[in-house]
C-alpha cells in the first residue's frame, strides 16, 4: 500500500506561517533577554537557523536592526 503525503502531514512537518513566526519571535525574545555573550550567540544562531529553514528573510531583516 502506497501512502501519499497529505496537506496535514506537510503542515505538521513544516508548520504553518503562524507557527513559524511564533518560533522565530520566541528565539528573538530569548536573545533579547540573554545576559551572557554565550547565550546571546546561541539564541542568535537559533534565530538565524529558523529563518533559513523556513525561508523567512523578511523576519530576519525585520529583527536585525
PDB file of N, CA, C and O in Angstrom:
ATOM      1  N   UNK A   1       0.839  -1.175   0.000  1.00  0.00           N
ATOM      2  CA  UNK A   1       0.000   0.000   0.000  1.00  0.00           C
ATOM      3  C   UNK A   1       0.886   1.241   0.000  1.00  0.00           C
ATOM      4  O   UNK A   1       1.757   1.397   0.835  1.00  0.00           O
ATOM      5  N   UNK A   2       0.673   2.109  -0.946  1.00  0.00           N
ATOM      6  CA  UNK A   2       1.436   3.338  -1.063  1.00  0.00           C
ATOM      7  C   UNK A   2       0.605   4.467  -0.475  1.00  0.00           C
ATOM      8  O   UNK A   2      -0.555   4.651  -0.811  1.00  0.00           O
ATOM      9  N   UNK A   3       1.242   5.215   0.422  1.00  0.00           N
ATOM     10  CA  UNK A   3       0.528   6.342   1.012  1.00  0.00           C
ATOM     11  C   UNK A   3       1.160   7.639   0.531  1.00  0.00           C
ATOM     12  O   UNK A   3       2.370   7.741   0.367  1.00  0.00           O
ATOM     13  N   UNK A   4       0.339   8.610   0.299  1.00  0.00           N
ATOM     14  CA  UNK A   4       0.795   9.910  -0.163  1.00  0.00           C
ATOM     15  C   UNK A   4       0.899  10.857   1.035  1.00  0.00           C
ATOM     16  O   UNK A   4       0.208  10.696   2.025  1.00  0.00           O
ATOM     17  N   UNK A   5       1.751  11.821   0.920  1.00  0.00           N
ATOM     18  CA  UNK A   5       1.866  12.830   1.966  1.00  0.00           C
ATOM     19  C   UNK A   5       0.699  13.797   1.795  1.00  0.00           C
ATOM     20  O   UNK A   5       0.504  14.371   0.726  1.00  0.00           O
ATOM     21  N   UNK A   6      -0.052  13.958   2.842  1.00  0.00           N
ATOM     22  CA  UNK A   6      -1.222  14.831   2.778  1.00  0.00           C
ATOM     23  C   UNK A   6      -0.846  16.247   3.213  1.00  0.00           C
ATOM     24  O   UNK A   6       0.253  16.491   3.736  1.00  0.00           O
ATOM     25  N   UNK A   7      -1.775  17.151   3.019  1.00  0.00           N
ATOM     26  CA  UNK A   7      -1.548  18.535   3.402  1.00  0.00           C
ATOM     27  C   UNK A   7      -1.347  18.673   4.905  1.00  0.00           C
ATOM     28  O   UNK A   7      -0.514  19.439   5.367  1.00  0.00           O
ATOM     29  N   UNK A   8      -2.075  17.879   5.681  1.00  0.00           N
ATOM     30  CA  UNK A   8      -1.913  17.935   7.138  1.00  0.00           C
ATOM     31  C   UNK A   8      -0.536  17.428   7.557  1.00  0.00           C
ATOM     32  O   UNK A   8       0.042  17.927   8.523  1.00  0.00           O
ATOM     33  N   UNK A   9       0.005  16.446   6.837  1.00  0.00           N
ATOM     34  CA  UNK A   9       1.354  15.968   7.119  1.00  0.00           C
ATOM     35  C   UNK A   9       2.386  17.064   6.858  1.00  0.00           C
ATOM     36  O   UNK A   9       3.332  17.242   7.628  1.00  0.00           O
ATOM     37  N   UNK A  10       2.218  17.786   5.770  1.00  0.00           N
ATOM     38  CA  UNK A  10       3.142  18.873   5.446  1.00  0.00           C
ATOM     39  C   UNK A  10       3.074  19.978   6.480  1.00  0.00           C
ATOM     40  O   UNK A  10       4.101  20.535   6.873  1.00  0.00           O
ATOM     41  N   UNK A  11       1.868  20.306   6.929  1.00  0.00           N
ATOM     42  CA  UNK A  11       1.732  21.333   7.963  1.00  0.00           C
ATOM     43  C   UNK A  11       2.408  20.900   9.248  1.00  0.00           C
ATOM     44  O   UNK A  11       3.035  21.694   9.936  1.00  0.00           O
ATOM     45  N   UNK A  12       2.291  19.616   9.581  1.00  0.00           N
ATOM     46  CA  UNK A  12       2.910  19.103  10.795  1.00  0.00           C
ATOM     47  C   UNK A  12       4.428  19.134  10.674  1.00  0.00           C
ATOM     48  O   UNK A  12       5.136  19.479  11.624  1.00  0.00           O
ATOM     49  N   UNK A  13       4.955  18.816   9.508  1.00  0.00           N
ATOM     50  CA  UNK A  13       6.406  18.784   9.307  1.00  0.00           C
ATOM     51  C   UNK A  13       7.017  20.180   9.229  1.00  0.00           C
ATOM     52  O   UNK A  13       8.056  20.445   9.825  1.00  0.00           O
ATOM     53  N   UNK A  14       6.399  21.058   8.468  1.00  0.00           N
ATOM     54  CA  UNK A  14       6.991  22.360   8.215  1.00  0.00           C
ATOM     55  C   UNK A  14       6.327  23.490   8.977  1.00  0.00           C
ATOM     56  O   UNK A  14       6.854  24.582   9.035  1.00  0.00           O
ATOM     57  N   UNK A  15       5.179  23.231   9.560  1.00  0.00           N
ATOM     58  CA  UNK A  15       4.493  24.255  10.333  1.00  0.00           C
ATOM     59  C   UNK A  15       3.768  25.235   9.442  1.00  0.00           C
ATOM     60  O   UNK A  15       4.083  25.399   8.268  1.00  0.00           O
ATOM     61  N   UNK A  16       2.791  25.849  10.012  1.00  0.00           N
ATOM     62  CA  UNK A  16       2.086  26.894   9.295  1.00  0.00           C
ATOM     63  C   UNK A  16       2.815  28.207   9.517  1.00  0.00           C
ATOM     64  O   UNK A  16       3.716  28.307  10.346  1.00  0.00           O
ATOM     65  N   UNK A  17       2.412  29.213   8.792  1.00  0.00           N
ATOM     66  CA  UNK A  17       3.093  30.501   8.856  1.00  0.00           C
ATOM     67  C   UNK A  17       3.071  31.062  10.277  1.00  0.00           C
ATOM     68  O   UNK A  17       4.067  31.595  10.756  1.00  0.00           O
ATOM     69  N   UNK A  18       1.943  30.919  10.964  1.00  0.00           N
ATOM     70  CA  UNK A  18       1.824  31.433  12.329  1.00  0.00           C
ATOM     71  C   UNK A  18       2.773  30.702  13.274  1.00  0.00           C
ATOM     72  O   UNK A  18       3.390  31.308  14.146  1.00  0.00           O
ATOM     73  N   UNK A  19       2.897  29.403  13.096  1.00  0.00           N
ATOM     74  CA  UNK A  19       3.794  28.605  13.932  1.00  0.00           C
ATOM     75  C   UNK A  19       5.240  29.002  13.683  1.00  0.00           C
ATOM     76  O   UNK A  19       6.025  29.146  14.625  1.00  0.00           O
ATOM     77  N   UNK A  20       5.589  29.196  12.425  1.00  0.00           N
ATOM     78  CA  UNK A  20       6.942  29.610  12.084  1.00  0.00           C
ATOM     79  C   UNK A  20       7.267  30.964  12.713  1.00  0.00           C
ATOM     80  O   UNK A  20       8.336  31.135  13.302  1.00  0.00           O
ATOM     81  N   UNK A  21       6.346  31.901  12.598  1.00  0.00           N
ATOM     82  CA  UNK A  21       6.582  33.226  13.155  1.00  0.00           C
ATOM     83  C   UNK A  21       6.684  33.178  14.674  1.00  0.00           C
ATOM     84  O   UNK A  21       7.495  33.886  15.269  1.00  0.00           O
ATOM     85  N   UNK A  22       5.885  32.328  15.305  1.00  0.00           N
ATOM     86  CA  UNK A  22       5.942  32.203  16.765  1.00  0.00           C
ATOM     87  C   UNK A  22       7.294  31.668  17.199  1.00  0.00           C
ATOM     88  O   UNK A  22       7.915  32.197  18.141  1.00  0.00           O
ATOM     89  N   UNK A  23       7.799  30.635  16.521  1.00  0.00           N
ATOM     90  CA  UNK A  23       9.105  30.071  16.861  1.00  0.00           C
ATOM     91  C   UNK A  23      10.218  31.101  16.680  1.00  0.00           C
ATOM     92  O   UNK A  23      11.104  31.241  17.533  1.00  0.00           O
ATOM     93  N   UNK A  24      10.177  31.821  15.570  1.00  0.00           N
ATOM     94  CA  UNK A  24      11.209  32.822  15.300  1.00  0.00           C
ATOM     95  C   UNK A  24      11.141  33.958  16.318  1.00  0.00           C
ATOM     96  O   UNK A  24      12.155  34.395  16.853  1.00  0.00           O
ATOM     97  N   UNK A  25       9.930  34.424  16.613  1.00  0.00           N
ATOM     98  CA  UNK A  25       9.782  35.513  17.577  1.00  0.00           C
ATOM     99  C   UNK A  25      10.194  35.085  18.983  1.00  0.00           C
ATOM    100  O   UNK A  25      10.741  35.889  19.741  1.00  0.00           O
ATOM    101  N   UNK A  26       9.954  33.826  19.341  1.00  0.00           N
ATOM    102  CA  UNK A  26      10.410  33.330  20.648  1.00  0.00           C
ATOM    103  C   UNK A  26      11.932  33.335  20.727  1.00  0.00           C
ATOM    104  O   UNK A  26      12.506  33.669  21.771  1.00  0.00           O
ATOM    105  N   UNK A  27      12.600  32.978  19.640  1.00  0.00           N
ATOM    106  CA  UNK A  27      14.063  33.000  19.625  1.00  0.00           C
ATOM    107  C   UNK A  27      14.576  34.437  19.734  1.00  0.00           C
ATOM    108  O   UNK A  27      15.568  34.696  20.421  1.00  0.00           O
ATOM    109  N   UNK A  28      13.891  35.373  19.090  1.00  0.00           N
ATOM    110  CA  UNK A  28      14.278  36.789  19.177  1.00  0.00           C
ATOM    111  C   UNK A  28      14.128  37.281  20.607  1.00  0.00           C
ATOM    112  O   UNK A  28      15.022  37.951  21.147  1.00  0.00           O
ATOM    113  N   UNK A  29      13.007  36.956  21.241  1.00  0.00           N
ATOM    114  CA  UNK A  29      12.784  37.384  22.627  1.00  0.00           C
ATOM    115  C   UNK A  29      13.824  36.790  23.569  1.00  0.00           C
ATOM    116  O   UNK A  29      14.323  37.467  24.467  1.00  0.00           O
ATOM    117  N   UNK A  30      14.166  35.518  23.366  1.00  0.00           N
ATOM    118  CA  UNK A  30      15.171  34.874  24.208  1.00  0.00           C
ATOM    119  C   UNK A  30      16.534  35.536  24.009  1.00  0.00           C
ATOM    120  O   UNK A  30      17.291  35.719  24.970  1.00  0.00           O
ATOM    121  N   UNK A  31      16.829  35.916  22.785  1.00  0.00           N
ATOM    122  CA  UNK A  31      18.099  36.595  22.503  1.00  0.00           C
ATOM    123  C   UNK A  31      18.144  37.957  23.192  1.00  0.00           C
ATOM    124  O   UNK A  31      19.168  38.353  23.736  1.00  0.00           O
ATOM    125  N   UNK A  32      17.030  38.667  23.188  1.00  0.00           N
ATOM    126  CA  UNK A  32      16.981  39.977  23.847  1.00  0.00           C
ATOM    127  C   UNK A  32      17.130  39.862  25.360  1.00  0.00           C
ATOM    128  O   UNK A  32      17.718  40.724  25.997  1.00  0.00           O
ATOM    129  N   UNK A  33      16.592  38.791  25.945  1.00  0.00           N
ATOM    130  CA  UNK A  33      16.654  38.606  27.398  1.00  0.00           C
ATOM    131  C   UNK A  33      17.984  38.024  27.860  1.00  0.00           C
ATOM    132  O   UNK A  33      18.302  38.069  29.045  1.00  0.00           O
ATOM    133  N   UNK A  34      18.758  37.472  26.948  1.00  0.00           N
ATOM    134  CA  UNK A  34      20.015  36.821  27.316  1.00  0.00           C
ATOM    135  C   UNK A  34      20.985  37.825  27.919  1.00  0.00           C
ATOM    136  O   UNK A  34      21.073  38.969  27.470  1.00  0.00           O
ATOM    137  N   UNK A  35      21.703  37.389  28.945  1.00  0.00           N
ATOM    138  CA  UNK A  35      22.622  38.290  29.625  1.00  0.00           C
ATOM    139  C   UNK A  35      24.085  37.984  29.326  1.00  0.00           C
ATOM    140  O   UNK A  35      24.913  38.878  29.335  1.00  0.00           O
ATOM    141  N   UNK A  36      24.402  36.732  29.061  1.00  0.00           N
ATOM    142  CA  UNK A  36      25.800  36.396  28.773  1.00  0.00           C
ATOM    143  C   UNK A  36      26.024  36.378  27.264  1.00  0.00           C
ATOM    144  O   UNK A  36      25.096  36.217  26.473  1.00  0.00           O
ATOM    145  N   UNK A  37      27.270  36.564  26.884  1.00  0.00           N
ATOM    146  CA  UNK A  37      27.605  36.535  25.458  1.00  0.00           C
ATOM    147  C   UNK A  37      27.322  35.171  24.852  1.00  0.00           C
ATOM    148  O   UNK A  37      26.875  35.076  23.705  1.00  0.00           O
ATOM    149  N   UNK A  38      27.578  34.106  25.618  1.00  0.00           N
ATOM    150  CA  UNK A  38      27.317  32.759  25.123  1.00  0.00           C
ATOM    151  C   UNK A  38      25.842  32.596  24.786  1.00  0.00           C
ATOM    152  O   UNK A  38      25.490  32.095  23.715  1.00  0.00           O
ATOM    153  N   UNK A  39      24.963  33.026  25.685  1.00  0.00           N
ATOM    154  CA  UNK A  39      23.527  32.882  25.469  1.00  0.00           C
ATOM    155  C   UNK A  39      23.056  33.736  24.293  1.00  0.00           C
ATOM    156  O   UNK A  39      22.216  33.303  23.490  1.00  0.00           O
ATOM    157  N   UNK A  40      23.594  34.947  24.165  1.00  0.00           N
ATOM    158  CA  UNK A  40      23.228  35.805  23.047  1.00  0.00           C
ATOM    159  C   UNK A  40      23.628  35.173  21.723  1.00  0.00           C
ATOM    160  O   UNK A  40      22.851  35.169  20.763  1.00  0.00           O
ATOM    161  N   UNK A  41      24.843  34.626  21.666  1.00  0.00           N
ATOM    162  CA  UNK A  41      25.311  33.953  20.448  1.00  0.00           C
ATOM    163  C   UNK A  41      24.458  32.730  20.133  1.00  0.00           C
ATOM    164  O   UNK A  41      24.119  32.479  18.972  1.00  0.00           O
ATOM    165  N   UNK A  42      24.106  31.965  21.165  1.00  0.00           N
ATOM    166  CA  UNK A  42      23.309  30.756  20.971  1.00  0.00           C
ATOM    167  C   UNK A  42      21.931  31.106  20.397  1.00  0.00           C
ATOM    168  O   UNK A  42      21.508  30.527  19.391  1.00  0.00           O
ATOM    169  N   UNK A  43      21.229  32.047  21.021  1.00  0.00           N
ATOM    170  CA  UNK A  43      19.877  32.368  20.575  1.00  0.00           C
ATOM    171  C   UNK A  43      19.874  33.086  19.230  1.00  0.00           C
ATOM    172  O   UNK A  43      18.944  32.926  18.441  1.00  0.00           O
ATOM    173  N   UNK A  44      20.913  33.853  18.929  1.00  0.00           N
ATOM    174  CA  UNK A  44      21.008  34.444  17.604  1.00  0.00           C
ATOM    175  C   UNK A  44      21.196  33.360  16.556  1.00  0.00           C
ATOM    176  O   UNK A  44      20.617  33.425  15.474  1.00  0.00           O
ATOM    177  N   UNK A  45      21.983  32.334  16.890  1.00  0.00           N
ATOM    178  CA  UNK A  45      22.160  31.215  15.976  1.00  0.00           C
ATOM    179  C   UNK A  45      20.863  30.458  15.742  1.00  0.00           C
ATOM    180  O   UNK A  45      20.562  30.059  14.606  1.00  0.00           O
ATOM    181  N   UNK A  46      20.075  30.274  16.800  1.00  0.00           N
ATOM    182  CA  UNK A  46      18.776  29.614  16.661  1.00  0.00           C
ATOM    183  C   UNK A  46      17.865  30.454  15.770  1.00  0.00           C
ATOM    184  O   UNK A  46      17.205  29.940  14.865  1.00  0.00           O
ATOM    185  N   UNK A  47      17.842  31.754  16.018  1.00  0.00           N
ATOM    186  CA  UNK A  47      17.035  32.677  15.217  1.00  0.00           C
ATOM    187  C   UNK A  47      17.424  32.607  13.746  1.00  0.00           C
ATOM    188  O   UNK A  47      16.574  32.470  12.858  1.00  0.00           O
ATOM    189  N   UNK A  48      18.709  32.671  13.471  1.00  0.00           N
ATOM    190  CA  UNK A  48      19.205  32.643  12.095  1.00  0.00           C
ATOM    191  C   UNK A  48      18.886  31.312  11.417  1.00  0.00           C
ATOM    192  O   UNK A  48      18.442  31.279  10.267  1.00  0.00           O
ATOM    193  N   UNK A  49      19.059  30.216  12.148  1.00  0.00           N
ATOM    194  CA  UNK A  49      18.775  28.890  11.600  1.00  0.00           C
ATOM    195  C   UNK A  49      17.300  28.732  11.261  1.00  0.00           C
ATOM    196  O   UNK A  49      16.948  28.195  10.201  1.00  0.00           O
ATOM    197  N   UNK A  50      16.421  29.197  12.148  1.00  0.00           N
ATOM    198  CA  UNK A  50      14.980  29.106  11.890  1.00  0.00           C
ATOM    199  C   UNK A  50      14.585  29.944  10.678  1.00  0.00           C
ATOM    200  O   UNK A  50      13.772  29.501   9.856  1.00  0.00           O
ATOM    201  N   UNK A  51      15.148  31.127  10.563  1.00  0.00           N
ATOM    202  CA  UNK A  51      14.839  31.973   9.406  1.00  0.00           C
ATOM    203  C   UNK A  51      15.290  31.304   8.106  1.00  0.00           C
ATOM    204  O   UNK A  51      14.570  31.356   7.098  1.00  0.00           O
ATOM    205  N   UNK A  52      16.452  30.676   8.121  1.00  0.00           N
ATOM    206  CA  UNK A  52      16.933  29.977   6.929  1.00  0.00           C
ATOM    207  C   UNK A  52      16.086  28.747   6.638  1.00  0.00           C
ATOM    208  O   UNK A  52      15.762  28.469   5.482  1.00  0.00           O
ATOM    209  N   UNK A  53      15.726  28.002   7.668  1.00  0.00           N
ATOM    210  CA  UNK A  53      14.944  26.779   7.488  1.00  0.00           C
ATOM    211  C   UNK A  53      13.583  27.065   6.865  1.00  0.00           C
ATOM    212  O   UNK A  53      13.142  26.357   5.970  1.00  0.00           O
ATOM    213  N   UNK A  54      12.930  28.113   7.362  1.00  0.00           N
ATOM    214  CA  UNK A  54      11.593  28.438   6.885  1.00  0.00           C
ATOM    215  C   UNK A  54      11.598  29.446   5.739  1.00  0.00           C
ATOM    216  O   UNK A  54      10.553  29.885   5.286  1.00  0.00           O
ATOM    217  N   UNK A  55      12.807  29.841   5.290  1.00  0.00           N
ATOM    218  CA  UNK A  55      12.964  30.815   4.214  1.00  0.00           C
ATOM    219  C   UNK A  55      12.189  32.098   4.521  1.00  0.00           C
ATOM    220  O   UNK A  55      11.422  32.604   3.713  1.00  0.00           O
ATOM    221  N   UNK A  56      12.443  32.636   5.720  1.00  0.00           N
ATOM    222  CA  UNK A  56      11.755  33.847   6.178  1.00  0.00           C
ATOM    223  C   UNK A  56      12.757  34.987   6.331  1.00  0.00           C
ATOM    224  O   UNK A  56      13.018  35.476   7.415  1.00  0.00           O
ATOM    225  N   UNK A  57      13.342  35.407   5.220  1.00  0.00           N
ATOM    226  CA  UNK A  57      14.289  36.519   5.268  1.00  0.00           C
ATOM    227  C   UNK A  57      13.594  37.823   5.643  1.00  0.00           C
ATOM    228  O   UNK A  57      14.253  38.744   6.130  1.00  0.00           O
ATOM    229  N   UNK A  58      12.272  37.895   5.417  1.00  0.00           N
ATOM    230  CA  UNK A  58      11.554  39.099   5.803  1.00  0.00           C
ATOM    231  C   UNK A  58      11.608  39.311   7.316  1.00  0.00           C
ATOM    232  O   UNK A  58      11.841  40.418   7.790  1.00  0.00           O
ATOM    233  N   UNK A  59      11.438  38.241   8.098  1.00  0.00           N
ATOM    234  CA  UNK A  59      11.526  38.352   9.542  1.00  0.00           C
ATOM    235  C   UNK A  59      12.964  38.571   9.997  1.00  0.00           C
ATOM    236  O   UNK A  59      13.216  39.282  10.962  1.00  0.00           O
ATOM    237  N   UNK A  60      13.907  37.956   9.292  1.00  0.00           N
ATOM    238  CA  UNK A  60      15.322  38.136   9.632  1.00  0.00           C
ATOM    239  C   UNK A  60      15.703  39.614   9.486  1.00  0.00           C
ATOM    240  O   UNK A  60      16.300  40.194  10.385  1.00  0.00           O
ATOM    241  N   UNK A  61      15.315  40.211   8.381  1.00  0.00           N
ATOM    242  CA  UNK A  61      15.639  41.623   8.145  1.00  0.00           C
ATOM    243  C   UNK A  61      14.869  42.537   9.079  1.00  0.00           C
ATOM    244  O   UNK A  61      15.377  43.582   9.475  1.00  0.00           O
ATOM    245  N   UNK A  62      13.665  42.159   9.443  1.00  0.00           N
ATOM    246  CA  UNK A  62      12.849  42.978  10.326  1.00  0.00           C
ATOM    247  C   UNK A  62      13.475  43.073  11.724  1.00  0.00           C
ATOM    248  O   UNK A  62      13.524  44.149  12.312  1.00  0.00           O
ATOM    249  N   UNK A  63      13.970  41.949  12.241  1.00  0.00           N
ATOM    250  CA  UNK A  63      14.501  41.922  13.599  1.00  0.00           C
ATOM    251  C   UNK A  63      15.967  42.306  13.667  1.00  0.00           C
ATOM    252  O   UNK A  63      16.478  42.581  14.741  1.00  0.00           O
ATOM    253  N   UNK A  64      16.644  42.326  12.542  1.00  0.00           N
ATOM    254  CA  UNK A  64      18.050  42.710  12.510  1.00  0.00           C
ATOM    255  C   UNK A  64      18.109  44.205  12.243  1.00  0.00           C
ATOM    256  O   UNK A  64      17.806  44.664  11.170  1.00  0.00           O
ATOM    257  N   UNK A  65      18.464  44.962  13.224  1.00  0.00           N
ATOM    258  CA  UNK A  65      18.428  46.428  13.086  1.00  0.00           C
ATOM    259  C   UNK A  65      19.658  46.925  12.408  1.00  0.00           C
ATOM    260  O   UNK A  65      20.717  46.758  12.648  1.00  0.00           O
TER     261      UNK A  65
END
